[in-house]
Amino acid sequence: MATTKIKQLNEWNTLHSNGPFPLKILYQTKLEGERVMPSKIERYNDAALEIQRLIKETKHAGEGFRAYGSAWSMNNIASNKDRMHFNGFMNISMPIHANECHQENTYDPTNLFLFECGNTIKEISETLAEHGKSLKTSGASNGQTIAGCVSTGVHGSGIDSGSVQDYVVGLNLIIGPNTEDNIFLEPKSKPVLLDNFVNSLNSRVIRDDDLFHAALVGLGSFGFIHGVVVEAEPVFLLKRYVKKIDKNLAFELANTMDFKNSAFVIPGESNAQGKANRPFHFKIFINQYSDDSDCVVEVMYKKPYQKNYPDPFPVIKESLYRDLIYLFVRLAENCPKSIPWLVKRLGNTILPEEQKETTGMLKEIFWDAPYQGPAFACSFGIHHRNSEKAMNLLSKLTREEGPIPGIFALRFVKGTKATLGFTKFPITCVIEIDGLLWKKTRKIMSLEEYSKRMIAVLKENNIPFTIHWGKNSYWKFPGLVNHMYGGSSDKWVEERKKLLSSEMQDMFTNKFIRIVGLD
């Protein structure tokens, strides 16, 4: 039987020390051993029963319940003051076979896999590679659990690939303590699993497009995500370039996404007519404290997989671009960690002009995050056509009302179908500022004040925006969620009511959900 360790605590914190937040009880469930219970499905089902036992226990105590994985979110979205469950030991994975697929399934069965909630992106990538497969995209690094990525809408970096939740095709949710409360949710318009196979997971099927799209980015509030079915794809390579180009040219690309007719052409990455190929990934780094007319861009192109490619890790390990927070740590290592000194250094060109070309699999290019200490990250979703205008406004704010110990980057991601997915624009420009946490002083505003000002500036200038659910922000800004999502936020609330009993709605609601008005 699966076993749960219970820890009596007073507080809980995120990986990047964005708390602490109050907590009474922490649950840690471990699966039964494979020797005792060889069948993966039996161990998976056994774990579900244990989670339902914990939910029943929490219900009788009249308290709240929240699951978390890698504690990657930089706010209290994963927190609950009463009881929390650590998912990291629940990492079963199973390929889906053709005879387990619905008769109307349109996916290639060899691309379908079921992953239990605690699987990290790194674990999933290794499992898929053994089958000659790859995730379609991932975040900037690989430490998040799949359930956490889906819940908060981790957005990846694929211009035409979408966010992590966009290749999830089915969700196994535990929505209460009773037998009928173990469900498998998938779209009615695109069913994937055979009813008999779902039943073998001790689940019942719900096929509903609106409910599925609401639950995709469920913010931890649609019950306990026990497993997800993802659509992978055949393994591929990414060729990565880091170049320094004129800022005007970079923003022309950001505003238009028209690579074919751009003056920016990398040798070898063009068609027979000399027109630039469309990249898989495009990222712009903006140092708001520098008056350099150029900026650094990171561009990746998708390539067919071949076995004999150079080892990418010598370059990846030395790359400062994969984690801007790490850049700040490296800068601060040799002197006092003071904001004035850091900003003075930022006034210079601190990023190298370009790096060696690198080729690797997705799981190699988007590799381990090297820094896990105190940090902040704010991320806004903007329609790509507003990229330059929004970036200029936020840069001006940061320079004139700061300084703030961070620099900006822009990534571009295909829009999502998830009801509250923050990449809601057809191509969403994700404007993010990463850096080290700081303390408010007489001359420097707090992170809360800075977050509030960023929201106000975008609103004052009529730029539609969303905010990454797992990042720092002034979440209690009046009417924020309604401003960002309009009727979609009401739709999300209504779909949640359809799925959960009033008791379970209360149990899976936390302070974050109440603050943003989604309870």
PDB file of N, CA, C and O in Angstrom, residues 236-261:
ATOM      1  N   PHE A 236      13.548  15.423 -31.802  1.00  0.00           N
ATOM      2  CA  PHE A 236      14.098  16.355 -32.783  1.00  0.00           C
ATOM      3  C   PHE A 236      15.282  17.078 -32.151  1.00  0.00           C
ATOM      4  O   PHE A 236      15.539  16.970 -30.942  1.00  0.00           O
ATOM      5  N   LEU A 237      15.994  17.825 -32.969  1.00  0.00           N
ATOM      6  CA  LEU A 237      17.111  18.630 -32.482  1.00  0.00           C
ATOM      7  C   LEU A 237      16.775  20.116 -32.613  1.00  0.00           C
ATOM      8  O   LEU A 237      15.957  20.502 -33.448  1.00  0.00           O
ATOM      9  N   LEU A 238      17.412  20.912 -31.785  1.00  0.00           N
ATOM     10  CA  LEU A 238      17.325  22.359 -31.879  1.00  0.00           C
ATOM     11  C   LEU A 238      18.724  22.919 -32.090  1.00  0.00           C
ATOM     12  O   LEU A 238      19.656  22.562 -31.365  1.00  0.00           O
ATOM     13  N   LYS A 239      18.869  23.758 -33.097  1.00  0.00           N
ATOM     14  CA  LYS A 239      20.132  24.455 -33.302  1.00  0.00           C
ATOM     15  C   LYS A 239      19.970  25.861 -32.750  1.00  0.00           C
ATOM     16  O   LYS A 239      19.097  26.612 -33.181  1.00  0.00           O
ATOM     17  N   ARG A 240      20.829  26.206 -31.823  1.00  0.00           N
ATOM     18  CA  ARG A 240      20.689  27.440 -31.047  1.00  0.00           C
ATOM     19  C   ARG A 240      21.789  28.432 -31.404  1.00  0.00           C
ATOM     20  O   ARG A 240      22.968  28.087 -31.463  1.00  0.00           O
ATOM     21  N   TYR A 241      21.362  29.675 -31.628  1.00  0.00           N
ATOM     22  CA  TYR A 241      22.284  30.768 -31.915  1.00  0.00           C
ATOM     23  C   TYR A 241      22.033  31.888 -30.910  1.00  0.00           C
ATOM     24  O   TYR A 241      20.882  32.138 -30.516  1.00  0.00           O
ATOM     25  N   VAL A 242      23.078  32.575 -30.511  1.00  0.00           N
ATOM     26  CA  VAL A 242      22.957  33.791 -29.718  1.00  0.00           C
ATOM     27  C   VAL A 242      23.677  34.882 -30.485  1.00  0.00           C
ATOM     28  O   VAL A 242      24.873  34.787 -30.769  1.00  0.00           O
ATOM     29  N   LYS A 243      22.931  35.930 -30.859  1.00  0.00           N
ATOM     30  CA  LYS A 243      23.468  36.978 -31.716  1.00  0.00           C
ATOM     31  C   LYS A 243      23.180  38.353 -31.116  1.00  0.00           C
ATOM     32  O   LYS A 243      22.213  38.539 -30.375  1.00  0.00           O
ATOM     33  N   LYS A 244      24.007  39.321 -31.477  1.00  0.00           N
ATOM     34  CA  LYS A 244      23.743  40.705 -31.116  1.00  0.00           C
ATOM     35  C   LYS A 244      23.252  41.431 -32.365  1.00  0.00           C
ATOM     36  O   LYS A 244      23.926  41.418 -33.394  1.00  0.00           O
ATOM     37  N   ILE A 245      22.059  42.034 -32.286  1.00  0.00           N
ATOM     38  CA  ILE A 245      21.490  42.709 -33.457  1.00  0.00           C
ATOM     39  C   ILE A 245      20.926  44.062 -33.041  1.00  0.00           C
ATOM     40  O   ILE A 245      20.754  44.354 -31.849  1.00  0.00           O
ATOM     41  N   ASP A 246      20.618  44.881 -34.001  1.00  0.00           N
ATOM     42  CA  ASP A 246      20.039  46.194 -33.754  1.00  0.00           C
ATOM     43  C   ASP A 246      18.677  46.038 -33.066  1.00  0.00           C
ATOM     44  O   ASP A 246      17.852  45.213 -33.469  1.00  0.00           O
ATOM     45  N   LYS A 247      18.439  46.853 -32.030  1.00  0.00           N
ATOM     46  CA  LYS A 247      17.177  46.767 -31.281  1.00  0.00           C
ATOM     47  C   LYS A 247      15.972  47.015 -32.180  1.00  0.00           C
ATOM     48  O   LYS A 247      14.922  46.370 -32.021  1.00  0.00           O
ATOM     49  N   ASN A 248      16.109  47.936 -33.110  1.00  0.00           N
ATOM     50  CA  ASN A 248      14.980  48.236 -34.003  1.00  0.00           C
ATOM     51  C   ASN A 248      14.598  47.010 -34.829  1.00  0.00           C
ATOM     52  O   ASN A 248      13.412  46.729 -35.035  1.00  0.00           O
ATOM     53  N   LEU A 249      15.610  46.276 -35.276  1.00  0.00           N
ATOM     54  CA  LEU A 249      15.355  45.067 -36.044  1.00  0.00           C
ATOM     55  C   LEU A 249      14.718  43.997 -35.165  1.00  0.00           C
ATOM     56  O   LEU A 249      13.787  43.300 -35.576  1.00  0.00           O
ATOM     57  N   ALA A 250      15.200  43.887 -33.933  1.00  0.00           N
ATOM     58  CA  ALA A 250      14.638  42.904 -32.993  1.00  0.00           C
ATOM     59  C   ALA A 250      13.166  43.187 -32.731  1.00  0.00           C
ATOM     60  O   ALA A 250      12.323  42.271 -32.735  1.00  0.00           O
ATOM     61  N   PHE A 251      12.813  44.456 -32.518  1.00  0.00           N
ATOM     62  CA  PHE A 251      11.421  44.795 -32.235  1.00  0.00           C
ATOM     63  C   PHE A 251      10.546  44.747 -33.485  1.00  0.00           C
ATOM     64  O   PHE A 251       9.344  44.505 -33.388  1.00  0.00           O
ATOM     65  N   GLU A 252      11.134  44.944 -34.633  1.00  0.00           N
ATOM     66  CA  GLU A 252      10.378  44.751 -35.872  1.00  0.00           C
ATOM     67  C   GLU A 252       9.926  43.294 -35.965  1.00  0.00           C
ATOM     68  O   GLU A 252       8.768  43.008 -36.321  1.00  0.00           O
ATOM     69  N   LEU A 253      10.822  42.376 -35.640  1.00  0.00           N
ATOM     70  CA  LEU A 253      10.466  40.948 -35.629  1.00  0.00           C
ATOM     71  C   LEU A 253       9.427  40.653 -34.551  1.00  0.00           C
ATOM     72  O   LEU A 253       8.477  39.903 -34.775  1.00  0.00           O
ATOM     73  N   ALA A 254       9.607  41.259 -33.381  1.00  0.00           N
ATOM     74  CA  ALA A 254       8.667  41.034 -32.283  1.00  0.00           C
ATOM     75  C   ALA A 254       7.264  41.509 -32.654  1.00  0.00           C
ATOM     76  O   ALA A 254       6.267  40.827 -32.391  1.00  0.00           O
ATOM     77  N   ASN A 255       7.185  42.661 -33.275  1.00  0.00           N
ATOM     78  CA  ASN A 255       5.881  43.243 -33.600  1.00  0.00           C
ATOM     79  C   ASN A 255       5.182  42.552 -34.761  1.00  0.00           C
ATOM     80  O   ASN A 255       3.955  42.508 -34.834  1.00  0.00           O
ATOM     81  N   THR A 256       5.962  42.004 -35.693  1.00  0.00           N
ATOM     82  CA  THR A 256       5.376  41.424 -36.902  1.00  0.00           C
ATOM     83  C   THR A 256       5.426  39.901 -36.936  1.00  0.00           C
ATOM     84  O   THR A 256       4.595  39.266 -37.594  1.00  0.00           O
ATOM     85  N   MET A 257       6.400  39.294 -36.274  1.00  0.00           N
ATOM     86  CA  MET A 257       6.666  37.851 -36.368  1.00  0.00           C
ATOM     87  C   MET A 257       6.878  37.426 -37.819  1.00  0.00           C
ATOM     88  O   MET A 257       6.696  36.263 -38.184  1.00  0.00           O
ATOM     89  N   ASP A 258       7.273  38.374 -38.648  1.00  0.00           N
ATOM     90  CA  ASP A 258       7.510  38.106 -40.073  1.00  0.00           C
ATOM     91  C   ASP A 258       9.009  37.880 -40.291  1.00  0.00           C
ATOM     92  O   ASP A 258       9.743  38.787 -40.672  1.00  0.00           O
ATOM     93  N   PHE A 259       9.439  36.665 -40.038  1.00  0.00           N
ATOM     94  CA  PHE A 259      10.857  36.336 -40.186  1.00  0.00           C
ATOM     95  C   PHE A 259      11.246  36.211 -41.660  1.00  0.00           C
ATOM     96  O   PHE A 259      12.365  36.533 -42.040  1.00  0.00           O
ATOM     97  N   LYS A 260      10.304  35.735 -42.467  1.00  0.00           N
ATOM     98  CA  LYS A 260      10.584  35.466 -43.876  1.00  0.00           C
ATOM     99  C   LYS A 260      11.066  36.713 -44.607  1.00  0.00           C
ATOM    100  O   LYS A 260      11.969  36.653 -45.454  1.00  0.00           O
ATOM    101  N   ASN A 261      10.477  37.858 -44.289  1.00  0.00           N
ATOM    102  CA  ASN A 261      10.816  39.090 -45.003  1.00  0.00           C
ATOM    103  C   ASN A 261      11.700  40.030 -44.187  1.00  0.00           C
ATOM    104  O   ASN A 261      11.826  41.213 -44.501  1.00  0.00           O
TER     105      ASN A 261
END
